[in-house]
Coordinates of C-alpha atoms in Angstrom, one line a residue:
Chain U
X263 CA 6.2 8.0 -27.2
X264 CA 8.5 8.8 -24.5
X265 CA 7.0 12.6 -24.6
X266 CA 4.5 11.0 -22.0
X267 CA 6.3 9.8 -19.4
X268 CA 4.9 12.9 -17.9
X269 CA 1.6 11.6 -17.1
X270 CA 3.2 8.7 -15.1
X271 CA 4.7 11.7 -12.1
X272 CA 0.9 12.5 -11.8
X273 CA 0.5 9.2 -10.4
X274 CA 3.1 8.7 -8.3
X275 CA 2.2 10.8 -5.8
X276 CA -1.0 10.8 -5.4
X277 CA -0.7 6.7 -4.6
X278 CA 2.6 8.1 -2.4
X279 CA -0.1 10.3 0.0
X280 CA -2.3 7.8 0.0
X281 CA 0.1 4.8 0.3
X282 CA 2.9 6.3 2.1
X283 CA 1.6 9.6 4.6
X284 CA -1.4 6.2 6.0
X285 CA 1.2 3.4 6.2
X286 CA 3.5 6.7 8.9
X287 CA -0.2 7.6 10.5
X288 CA -0.5 3.9 11.2
X289 CA 3.5 3.8 12.9
X290 CA 3.1 6.6 14.8
X291 CA -0.1 5.9 16.5
X292 CA 1.1 2.5 17.2
X293 CA 3.1 3.8 19.6
X294 CA 1.0 5.7 21.3
X295 CA -2.8 6.8 23.1
X296 CA -4.9 9.3 21.6
X297 CA -8.3 10.3 21.3
X298 CA -9.4 9.1 17.9
X299 CA -6.5 10.8 14.9
X300 CA -6.5 13.5 17.4
X301 CA -2.9 13.5 18.5
X302 CA -3.2 16.3 21.4
X303 CA -3.2 14.9 24.3
X304 CA -1.9 11.5 23.4
X305 CA 1.3 10.4 24.9
X306 CA 4.3 7.6 24.2
X307 CA 3.3 4.2 24.8
X308 CA 4.3 0.5 25.0
X309 CA 0.5 -0.6 26.2
X310 CA -0.9 -1.5 21.9
X311 CA 2.7 -4.0 21.8
X312 CA 2.0 -5.8 25.7
X313 CA -2.2 -6.1 23.8
X314 CA -0.7 -8.6 20.7
X315 CA -0.1 -11.2 23.5
X316 CA -4.0 -11.6 24.6
X317 CA -5.7 -14.1 24.6
X318 CA -8.4 -12.9 21.7
X319 CA -5.5 -11.6 19.8
X320 CA -3.4 -14.8 19.4
X321 CA -6.7 -16.9 19.1
X322 CA -7.8 -14.2 15.7
X323 CA -4.6 -14.8 14.1
X324 CA -5.1 -18.8 14.7
X325 CA -8.4 -18.6 12.9
X326 CA -7.7 -16.3 10.7
X327 CA -3.8 -18.5 9.4
X328 CA -6.5 -21.9 9.7
X329 CA -9.3 -20.3 7.6
X330 CA -7.6 -19.0 4.8
X331 CA -4.7 -21.7 4.6
X332 CA -8.4 -24.4 4.2
X333 CA -9.6 -21.2 1.6
X334 CA -6.3 -21.1 -0.1
X335 CA -5.6 -24.7 -0.6
X336 CA -9.7 -25.6 -1.6
X337 CA -8.9 -22.9 -4.4
X338 CA -6.3 -24.2 -5.3
X339 CA -7.3 -27.3 -6.2
X340 CA -11.4 -26.2 -8.1
X341 CA -9.5 -23.6 -9.4
X342 CA -6.7 -25.2 -11.6
X343 CA -8.1 -27.3 -12.7
X344 CA -10.6 -25.1 -14.7
X345 CA -8.6 -23.5 -15.8
X346 CA -6.7 -26.4 -17.1
X347 CA -10.6 -26.9 -18.8
X348 CA -11.3 -23.9 -20.1
X349 CA -7.6 -22.6 -20.8
X350 CA -6.9 -26.5 -22.8
X351 CA -10.4 -26.6 -24.3
X352 CA -9.4 -23.6 -26.5
X353 CA -11.9 -21.6 -26.3
X354 CA -11.7 -18.2 -28.7
X355 CA -14.0 -16.0 -26.9
X356 CA -11.9 -15.4 -24.2
X357 CA -13.9 -12.8 -22.7
X358 CA -17.6 -15.4 -22.2
X359 CA -14.7 -17.4 -20.2
X360 CA -14.2 -13.6 -18.5
X361 CA -17.9 -13.0 -18.0
X362 CA -18.8 -17.1 -16.6
X363 CA -16.6 -15.9 -13.4
X364 CA -16.8 -12.4 -13.6
X365 CA -21.0 -12.8 -13.2
X366 CA -20.9 -13.2 -9.5
X367 CA -18.6 -11.0 -8.6
X368 CA -21.4 -8.3 -10.0
X369 CA -24.2 -9.4 -7.1
X370 CA -23.7 -7.9 -3.8
X371 CA -21.0 -9.8 -2.1
X372 CA -22.7 -9.7 1.7
X373 CA -25.9 -11.0 -0.7
X374 CA -24.7 -14.4 -1.9
X375 CA -23.9 -14.4 1.5
X376 CA -26.6 -13.7 2.8
X377 CA -27.9 -15.8 0.3
X378 CA -25.9 -18.7 1.6
X379 CA -26.7 -18.0 5.2
X380 CA -30.4 -18.8 4.3
X381 CA -29.5 -21.6 2.7
X382 CA -27.3 -22.9 5.4
X383 CA -30.5 -23.3 8.2
X384 CA -33.0 -25.6 7.4
X385 CA -35.8 -24.8 6.0
X386 CA -35.4 -22.4 2.6
X387 CA -36.0 -21.4 -0.5
X388 CA -34.1 -24.2 -2.1
X389 CA -36.2 -26.7 0.1
X390 CA -39.1 -25.2 0.5
X391 CA -38.8 -25.5 -3.7
X392 CA -38.0 -29.5 -3.6
X393 CA -40.3 -29.9 -0.8
X394 CA -37.2 -31.8 0.9
X395 CA -35.5 -30.9 4.7
X396 CA -32.5 -29.4 5.1
X397 CA -29.2 -29.2 6.7
X398 CA -28.5 -26.9 9.2
X399 CA -24.1 -25.8 8.1
X400 CA -24.7 -22.2 9.3
X401 CA -22.3 -22.1 12.7
X402 CA -20.1 -23.9 11.6
X403 CA -16.1 -23.2 10.9
X404 CA -17.3 -25.1 6.9
X405 CA -20.0 -22.8 6.2
X406 CA -17.1 -20.0 6.7
X407 CA -15.0 -21.8 4.8
X408 CA -17.3 -22.4 1.4
X409 CA -18.1 -19.5 1.4
X410 CA -14.8 -17.9 1.4
X411 CA -14.4 -20.6 -1.5
X412 CA -17.1 -19.3 -2.5
X413 CA -16.2 -15.7 -2.4
X414 CA -13.1 -15.7 -3.8
X415 CA -12.2 -18.9 -5.8
X416 CA -12.9 -16.8 -10.1
X417 CA -9.9 -15.1 -8.5
X418 CA -7.9 -17.4 -7.9
X419 CA -8.9 -19.6 -11.3
X420 CA -8.9 -15.7 -13.5
X421 CA -5.1 -15.4 -12.5
X422 CA -4.4 -19.4 -13.1
X423 CA -5.6 -19.3 -16.7
X424 CA -4.3 -16.1 -18.0
X425 CA -0.8 -17.7 -17.6
X426 CA -1.8 -21.6 -18.7
X427 CA -3.8 -19.4 -22.0
X428 CA -0.4 -17.9 -22.9
X429 CA 1.5 -21.3 -22.7
X430 CA 2.2 -22.0 -26.9
X431 CA 0.8 -25.8 -27.5
X432 CA 4.1 -26.4 -29.6
X433 CA 6.2 -26.2 -25.7
X434 CA 3.6 -29.2 -25.3
X435 CA 5.1 -30.6 -28.7
X436 CA 8.4 -30.6 -28.3
X437 CA 8.0 -31.9 -24.4
X438 CA 5.7 -34.6 -26.3
X439 CA 8.6 -35.5 -29.2
X440 CA 11.5 -36.1 -26.9
X441 CA 9.2 -38.8 -25.1
X442 CA 7.8 -37.0 -22.4
X443 CA 3.8 -38.8 -22.0
X444 CA 1.0 -36.4 -20.8
X445 CA 1.3 -36.5 -17.2
X446 CA 5.1 -35.7 -18.0
X447 CA 4.9 -32.8 -20.0
X448 CA 2.1 -31.3 -18.1
X449 CA 4.0 -31.7 -14.4
X450 CA 7.3 -30.8 -16.1
X451 CA 6.1 -28.2 -18.7
X452 CA 2.6 -26.8 -18.0
X453 CA 3.4 -26.6 -14.3
X454 CA 6.3 -24.6 -13.5
X455 CA 5.6 -22.4 -15.8
X456 CA 1.3 -22.0 -14.3
X457 CA 3.8 -21.0 -11.0
X458 CA 3.2 -17.0 -11.2
X459 CA -1.0 -17.4 -11.9
X460 CA -0.9 -19.4 -8.8
X461 CA 1.3 -16.8 -6.9
X462 CA -0.6 -14.3 -7.5
X463 CA -4.0 -17.1 -7.3
X464 CA -2.9 -18.0 -3.9
X465 CA -2.4 -13.9 -2.4
X466 CA -5.2 -12.9 -3.8
X467 CA -7.3 -15.1 -2.1
X468 CA -4.9 -15.6 1.1
X469 CA -4.7 -12.0 1.8
X470 CA -8.7 -11.0 1.8
X471 CA -9.9 -14.6 3.3
X472 CA -7.2 -14.0 6.2
X473 CA -8.2 -10.0 6.7
X474 CA -12.0 -10.1 6.0
X475 CA -14.8 -9.7 8.7
X476 CA -17.7 -9.6 6.6
X477 CA -18.1 -13.1 6.0
X478 CA -17.0 -15.4 9.3
X479 CA -19.6 -12.5 11.4
X480 CA -22.4 -13.5 9.3
X481 CA -22.2 -17.3 8.7
X482 CA -20.7 -18.3 11.8
X483 CA -22.6 -16.5 14.3
X484 CA -19.8 -14.6 15.6
X485 CA -18.7 -17.8 17.2
X486 CA -14.9 -17.6 15.2
X487 CA -13.7 -14.9 15.7
X488 CA -10.8 -13.3 13.0
X489 CA -8.5 -10.8 13.0
X490 CA -10.7 -9.0 10.5
X491 CA -13.0 -8.9 13.4
X492 CA -10.3 -7.6 15.6
X493 CA -9.3 -4.2 13.5
X494 CA -13.0 -4.1 12.9
X495 CA -13.7 -3.6 16.8
X496 CA -11.0 -2.2 17.7
X497 CA -11.9 1.4 15.0
X498 CA -15.7 1.7 15.8
X499 CA -14.7 1.7 19.7
X500 CA -12.3 4.2 18.9
X501 CA -9.2 2.7 20.0
X502 CA -7.3 3.9 17.1
X503 CA -3.7 2.6 18.4
X504 CA -4.3 -0.8 18.7
X505 CA -7.0 -0.9 15.3
X506 CA -3.4 0.2 13.5
X507 CA -0.7 -2.2 15.4
X508 CA -2.6 -4.6 14.1
X509 CA -2.9 -3.1 10.3
X510 CA 0.8 -3.0 10.6
X511 CA 1.3 -6.1 11.0
X512 CA -1.3 -7.4 8.4
X513 CA 0.6 -4.3 5.7
X514 CA 4.7 -7.1 6.5
X515 CA 2.6 -9.5 5.6
X516 CA 1.7 -8.1 3.1
X517 CA 4.9 -6.5 1.5
X518 CA 6.6 -10.8 1.6
X519 CA 3.5 -11.0 -1.0
X520 CA 4.4 -7.7 -3.2
X521 CA 7.8 -8.6 -2.8
X522 CA 7.4 -11.8 -4.3
X523 CA 4.6 -10.9 -7.0
X524 CA 7.4 -8.6 -7.7
X525 CA 10.1 -12.2 -8.7
X526 CA 7.7 -13.3 -10.2
X527 CA 5.4 -11.2 -12.1
X528 CA 7.4 -7.8 -12.8
X529 CA 4.1 -6.1 -15.1
X530 CA 1.1 -7.9 -13.6
X531 CA 0.1 -9.1 -16.0
X532 CA -1.2 -11.8 -14.1
X533 CA -2.9 -9.8 -11.2
X534 CA -6.4 -9.4 -13.9
Chain X
X300 CA 14.5 -28.3 -1.6
X301 CA 9.8 -28.3 -1.5
X302 CA 9.7 -29.4 -4.6
X303 CA 12.6 -31.4 -5.4
X304 CA 10.5 -33.2 -2.5
X305 CA 6.4 -33.3 -3.8
X306 CA 8.4 -34.2 -7.1
X307 CA 10.5 -37.2 -6.0
X308 CA 7.4 -38.4 -4.5
X309 CA 4.6 -37.5 -7.7
X310 CA 7.6 -39.4 -9.5
X311 CA 6.9 -41.9 -7.2
X312 CA 2.7 -42.0 -7.5
X313 CA 2.6 -42.0 -11.2
X314 CA 5.9 -45.4 -10.7
X315 CA 4.1 -47.4 -8.2
X316 CA 0.7 -46.0 -8.4
X317 CA -0.7 -45.5 -11.7
X318 CA 1.3 -47.3 -13.7
X319 CA -0.3 -50.7 -12.8
X320 CA -3.4 -49.1 -12.9
X321 CA -4.0 -50.5 -16.9
X322 CA -6.4 -49.2 -18.2
X323 CA -8.4 -48.7 -21.4
X324 CA -7.7 -45.8 -23.5
X325 CA -11.8 -45.4 -24.2
X326 CA -12.0 -46.1 -19.9
X327 CA -9.9 -42.9 -19.8
X328 CA -10.9 -41.2 -21.4
X329 CA -14.6 -42.0 -19.6
X330 CA -12.8 -41.0 -16.1
X331 CA -11.0 -37.8 -17.8
X332 CA -14.4 -37.1 -18.7
X333 CA -16.8 -38.0 -15.4
X334 CA -13.6 -36.1 -13.0
X335 CA -14.2 -33.5 -16.0
X336 CA -17.8 -32.1 -15.5
X337 CA -17.6 -33.8 -11.6
X338 CA -14.9 -30.8 -11.1
X339 CA -17.2 -28.6 -13.5
X340 CA -19.9 -29.0 -11.4
X341 CA -18.7 -27.6 -8.4
X342 CA -17.5 -24.9 -9.6
X343 CA -20.5 -24.0 -11.4
X344 CA -22.5 -24.7 -8.1
X345 CA -20.0 -23.2 -5.7
X346 CA -20.7 -19.9 -8.0
X347 CA -24.0 -19.6 -8.9
X348 CA -25.6 -20.8 -5.9
X349 CA -25.9 -18.2 -4.2
X350 CA -26.9 -16.1 -7.3
X351 CA -29.2 -18.6 -7.9
X352 CA -30.8 -18.1 -4.0
X353 CA -30.7 -14.0 -4.4
X354 CA -32.8 -14.6 -7.8
X355 CA -35.3 -17.3 -6.1
X356 CA -35.4 -14.7 -3.6
X357 CA -36.5 -11.5 -6.0
X358 CA -39.1 -13.3 -7.8
X359 CA -41.0 -14.7 -4.0
X360 CA -44.3 -13.9 -2.8
X361 CA -43.6 -14.9 0.4
X362 CA -41.7 -12.8 2.6
X363 CA -40.1 -14.4 5.2
X364 CA -37.3 -16.3 3.8
X365 CA -37.3 -19.8 5.0
X366 CA -41.3 -21.2 2.1
X367 CA -41.5 -20.2 -1.1
X368 CA -45.2 -18.6 -1.5
X369 CA -45.6 -18.6 -5.6
X370 CA -43.8 -16.2 -7.9
X371 CA -43.7 -12.3 -8.0
X372 CA -43.0 -9.1 -9.6
X373 CA -44.1 -7.2 -6.8
X374 CA -40.9 -6.5 -5.1
X375 CA -39.5 -5.0 -8.7
X376 CA -42.1 -3.0 -8.6
X377 CA -41.4 -1.9 -4.9
X378 CA -37.8 -0.4 -6.8
X379 CA -39.5 1.9 -9.4
X380 CA -42.7 2.9 -7.7
X381 CA -44.1 4.7 -3.8
X382 CA -46.4 3.6 -4.3
X383 CA -46.0 0.5 -4.5
X384 CA -46.8 -0.9 -0.4
X385 CA -43.5 -3.1 -0.3
X386 CA -41.2 0.9 -0.7
X387 CA -38.5 1.2 1.4
X388 CA -37.4 4.3 0.9
X389 CA -33.7 4.2 3.0
X390 CA -33.1 1.1 0.7
X391 CA -33.8 3.1 -2.8
X392 CA -31.3 6.0 -1.2
X393 CA -28.6 3.9 -0.9
X394 CA -29.2 2.0 -4.3
X395 CA -29.0 5.8 -5.5
X396 CA -25.3 6.1 -3.1
X397 CA -24.4 2.9 -5.0
X398 CA -25.2 4.0 -8.0
X399 CA -23.6 7.3 -8.5
X400 CA -20.6 6.3 -6.5
X401 CA -20.1 3.3 -8.9
X402 CA -20.3 5.8 -11.9
X403 CA -18.7 8.4 -11.4
X404 CA -14.9 6.3 -10.2
X405 CA -15.7 3.9 -13.0
X406 CA -15.5 6.9 -15.1
X407 CA -13.4 9.4 -13.7
X408 CA -10.7 6.0 -13.6
X409 CA -11.2 4.9 -17.3
X410 CA -10.7 7.9 -18.0
X411 CA -7.4 8.9 -16.3
X412 CA -5.8 5.2 -15.3
X413 CA -6.0 5.4 -19.5
X414 CA -3.3 8.3 -19.6
X415 CA -1.8 6.9 -17.3
X416 CA -0.7 4.4 -18.6
X417 CA -0.2 5.4 -21.3
X418 CA 2.7 7.6 -19.5
X419 CA 3.7 4.2 -17.7
X420 CA 4.3 2.3 -21.0
X421 CA 6.9 5.4 -22.1
X422 CA 9.2 5.4 -18.7
X423 CA 12.2 2.8 -18.9
X424 CA 12.0 -0.3 -17.9
X425 CA 13.4 -0.3 -14.9
X426 CA 11.1 2.7 -13.4
X427 CA 8.5 1.1 -15.0
X428 CA 8.5 -2.4 -12.7
X429 CA 9.1 0.2 -10.3
X430 CA 5.7 2.5 -10.9
X431 CA 3.7 -0.7 -11.9
X432 CA 4.7 -2.3 -7.9
X433 CA 3.5 0.8 -6.6
X434 CA 0.4 0.8 -9.0
X435 CA -0.1 -3.2 -7.5
X436 CA -0.2 -1.9 -3.3
X437 CA -4.7 -1.4 -4.3
X438 CA -5.0 -4.9 -5.6
X439 CA -3.1 -7.7 -3.2
X440 CA -3.5 -4.6 -0.4
X441 CA -6.3 -5.8 2.1
X442 CA -8.9 -4.5 2.0
X443 CA -9.2 -4.1 6.0
X444 CA -6.1 -2.8 5.6
X445 CA -6.1 0.0 2.3
X446 CA -10.1 1.1 3.9
X447 CA -8.4 2.3 7.7
X448 CA -4.5 3.9 5.8
X449 CA -7.9 6.3 3.7
X450 CA -9.9 6.5 7.1
X451 CA -7.1 7.4 8.2
X452 CA -6.0 10.5 5.8
X453 CA -8.7 11.2 5.4
X454 CA -9.5 11.3 9.2
X455 CA -6.4 14.2 9.6
X456 CA -7.8 15.8 6.9
X457 CA -10.4 16.6 8.6
X458 CA -8.4 20.0 10.3
X459 CA -9.1 21.1 7.0
X460 CA -11.5 20.1 5.3
X461 CA -14.5 19.2 7.6
X462 CA -17.5 17.1 6.6
X463 CA -15.5 15.9 3.5
X464 CA -16.6 12.3 5.3
X465 CA -19.4 10.7 3.5
X466 CA -19.9 11.4 -0.7
X467 CA -16.9 12.9 -0.9
X468 CA -14.7 10.2 1.2
X469 CA -16.0 7.2 -0.6
X470 CA -15.7 8.8 -4.3
X471 CA -12.2 10.0 -3.8
X472 CA -11.4 6.7 -2.2
X473 CA -13.1 3.9 -5.5
X474 CA -11.3 6.5 -7.6
X475 CA -8.4 5.1 -5.6
X476 CA -9.0 1.8 -5.6
X477 CA -10.2 1.2 -9.5
X478 CA -8.0 3.3 -11.1
X479 CA -5.2 0.8 -11.0
X480 CA -6.8 -2.4 -12.0
X481 CA -7.4 0.1 -15.5
X482 CA -4.2 0.4 -15.9
X483 CA -3.4 -3.4 -15.6
X484 CA -5.5 -4.3 -18.4
X485 CA -4.3 -0.8 -21.2
X486 CA -0.5 -1.4 -20.2
X487 CA -0.7 -5.5 -21.9
X488 CA -2.7 -3.6 -25.0
X489 CA -0.4 -1.0 -25.1
X490 CA 2.2 -3.0 -26.1
X491 CA 1.2 -4.6 -28.4
X492 CA 1.0 -1.7 -30.2
X493 CA 3.9 -0.1 -33.2
X494 CA 5.2 2.6 -31.2
X495 CA 5.7 3.6 -35.3
X496 CA 2.4 4.4 -35.4
X497 CA 2.4 6.9 -33.8
X498 CA 5.8 8.7 -34.7
X499 CA 4.8 7.9 -38.2
X500 CA 1.4 10.3 -37.1
X501 CA 3.2 12.6 -36.1
X502 CA 5.3 13.2 -38.6
X503 CA 2.1 13.4 -41.4
X504 CA 2.2 17.1 -39.1
X505 CA -1.0 16.0 -35.8
X506 CA 0.1 17.7 -32.7
X507 CA 1.2 14.6 -30.1
X508 CA -2.3 14.7 -28.3
X509 CA -4.5 14.7 -31.0
X510 CA -2.1 11.8 -31.8
X511 CA -2.6 10.1 -28.5
X512 CA -6.3 10.3 -29.1
X513 CA -6.8 9.8 -32.9
X514 CA -4.0 6.0 -32.9
X515 CA -3.0 5.2 -29.9
X516 CA -6.2 5.6 -28.0
X517 CA -7.6 3.2 -30.2
X518 CA -5.8 0.7 -31.0
X519 CA -5.6 0.0 -27.2
X520 CA -10.0 0.1 -26.5
X521 CA -10.4 -3.3 -26.1
X522 CA -8.4 -2.6 -23.1
X523 CA -9.2 0.5 -22.0
X524 CA -13.2 -1.4 -22.6
X525 CA -12.3 -4.3 -20.0
X526 CA -10.2 -2.0 -18.0
X527 CA -13.8 0.1 -16.7
X528 CA -15.5 -3.0 -16.6
X529 CA -12.8 -4.7 -14.2
X530 CA -13.3 -1.0 -12.5
X531 CA -17.5 -0.8 -12.7
X532 CA -17.5 -5.2 -10.9
X533 CA -14.9 -4.1 -7.9
X534 CA -16.7 -0.9 -6.7
X535 CA -20.0 -1.8 -6.8
X536 CA -19.4 -4.8 -5.2
X537 CA -16.9 -3.1 -2.6
X538 CA -17.5 -3.5 1.0
X539 CA -14.6 -3.1 3.4
X540 CA -13.3 -0.4 1.7
X541 CA -16.8 1.7 1.4
X542 CA -17.3 0.6 5.4
X543 CA -13.8 2.8 7.1
X544 CA -14.6 6.0 4.0
X545 CA -18.4 6.2 4.9
X546 CA -19.2 8.3 7.2
X547 CA -22.3 8.4 8.0
X548 CA -23.1 8.2 3.7
X549 CA -23.8 4.2 3.3
X550 CA -23.7 2.0 -0.1
X551 CA -25.2 -1.3 -0.2
X552 CA -22.6 -2.9 0.9
X553 CA -22.6 -0.7 3.9
X554 CA -26.4 -1.0 4.6
X555 CA -27.3 -4.7 4.3
X556 CA -23.5 -5.0 6.8
X557 CA -26.5 -2.8 9.4
X558 CA -29.4 -4.9 9.3
X559 CA -27.3 -7.8 10.1
X560 CA -29.0 -9.1 13.4
X561 CA -31.3 -6.5 13.2
X562 CA -33.8 -7.3 11.1
X563 CA -34.7 -9.2 8.0
X564 CA -33.4 -7.8 4.7
X565 CA -36.7 -6.6 2.4
X566 CA -36.4 -8.2 -1.3
X567 CA -36.6 -6.0 -2.9
X568 CA -33.1 -5.6 -2.5
X569 CA -33.3 -9.1 -3.6
X570 CA -34.3 -7.4 -7.0
X571 CA -32.1 -4.6 -7.2
X572 CA -29.6 -6.9 -7.2
X573 CA -30.6 -9.5 -9.8
X574 CA -31.9 -6.5 -12.6
X575 CA -27.6 -5.5 -11.7
X576 CA -26.6 -8.2 -12.9
X577 CA -28.4 -8.7 -15.2
X578 CA -28.3 -5.2 -16.8
X579 CA -24.5 -5.8 -16.5
X580 CA -24.6 -9.0 -17.9
X581 CA -27.0 -8.1 -21.1
X582 CA -24.4 -4.4 -22.1
X583 CA -21.5 -6.8 -21.6
X584 CA -22.8 -9.4 -24.5
X585 CA -23.8 -6.5 -26.5
X586 CA -20.6 -5.3 -26.5
X587 CA -19.1 -8.6 -27.3
X588 CA -22.0 -9.4 -30.1
X589 CA -21.1 -6.0 -31.2
X590 CA -16.7 -7.3 -31.6
X591 CA -17.7 -10.3 -33.0
X592 CA -18.9 -9.2 -35.6
X593 CA -17.0 -7.2 -36.5
X594 CA -14.4 -9.4 -35.8
X595 CA -16.0 -11.0 -38.7
X596 CA -15.8 -8.9 -41.7
X597 CA -12.4 -8.3 -40.1
X598 CA -11.3 -11.7 -40.7
X599 CA -12.7 -12.4 -43.5
X600 CA -10.9 -9.0 -45.7
X601 CA -8.6 -10.0 -44.2
X602 CA -8.8 -14.3 -45.9
X603 CA -9.8 -12.5 -49.0
X604 CA -7.2 -10.1 -49.5
X605 CA -4.8 -13.3 -48.4
X606 CA -6.7 -15.4 -51.5
X607 CA -5.7 -12.7 -53.9
X608 CA -2.1 -12.1 -53.2
X609 CA -2.3 -15.5 -53.2
X610 CA -3.9 -15.2 -57.3
X611 CA -1.5 -12.3 -57.4
X612 CA 1.1 -15.1 -57.5

């Protein structure tokens, strides 16, 4: 089947164009002051870098870090047991398990967020249906974090489940036969194997929750500014230079993530 | 280092605390069951509560979202009937946009993704890992960075192709970020197939292309199907990348986003969302039941042939 290796070539070129060239444009833009993306009349400057230490940007970065870390930990604490329970139940029908986890993703993410923002208000459809008094958490940190967990949890469960499902049960039997109890078997055998799924899951939850801008805007009523919102604003205000610089910073972080993934999971098996 | 510390910590907890708690096996089982059910319940609520709310609202007679005013199907009717009083022309247009972009992107990325995966699979191990790493960039990358990257390159192309911003750019963007999912779902299936099958087909007089279509593609069908499903899922739900590459063209996510704080959403959009979820679920169930039935037949045949084989001995 060696003949077909030519089929990969156009893809490498296509990815090269759509990944590398924008990176170069961003790099140039972040050192300049231009009008949009037209380089005519632009001038070379370090102004964008000095804006990095603006109070608003620092707050955005620390908020992003805070929300994304809490969301990731919560997703891990909920997602790992679920993945473990499903894998242990040895459901033959992998398709069905996937479907239960993917069905929520077919609903539009923004509509799911509006639905949440609706039930975070004291008077909503559910309370009206049940005839109870609701509580108001809209505009709080808790609301944003619940929204993020609800949106990104499947991205934690699926890679962990993929790894756990592939563990050969005879390894566990061997561990038990050699005198380890269930707890030790889990901690010494299962957990280390599943770490590559955890790594993928953490990255797939951490990055979007740190850089997304719709959920904090809708559930936080604009009280909490995350870095994604700052980037969106700079592009909306035609300040492509500062936006590019912030994007580059995120890209550097993502490069680190890519390196980790390429170390623990060479063939990208856990990313689905 | 961290692993060693946490290891010690957990051993400590286990030895000092968990071992001290003496419980009968039955009590242990009951506690495990309760904890398990609780976790499943919490996850289920977190994942499905928003969908429940969307479904209730699509059936809610009251237009305000604060109370329940009885059941109705008028929002569903408004999706299809132009004469309905609740008909929202701009919403129907965006729904059309969303569906067209998603369907074209899904089909194109499934076809290209499959051939690309076959290409990647036949590379040498080292090259393959590098290409897979390149392939993973759009999956791992933050959506906002992908969106901005694509917007920048499309803006740079603007002098050559004026007026591409809109349907064309959004479609290219969707194809760009869905192909990697198809590639990743097809690759493991390709690894499983026996390359002798392909060689045999060629030896028996198949052209390489015919062997590809007749031998390889059928044996990776399930991978292609799940890749297609993933591409569809990612494309129909996408907001951030579409937002930056759309120009004045809008899909459903952009439409919802633009209404924040301006006007209340018409429940028709909830009706659309419920229908999409239901439709996808039904398609999936039909496929699943069919493949399940097929597997059952194949299993039956296998056991039969095994038992025949045993008889021979």
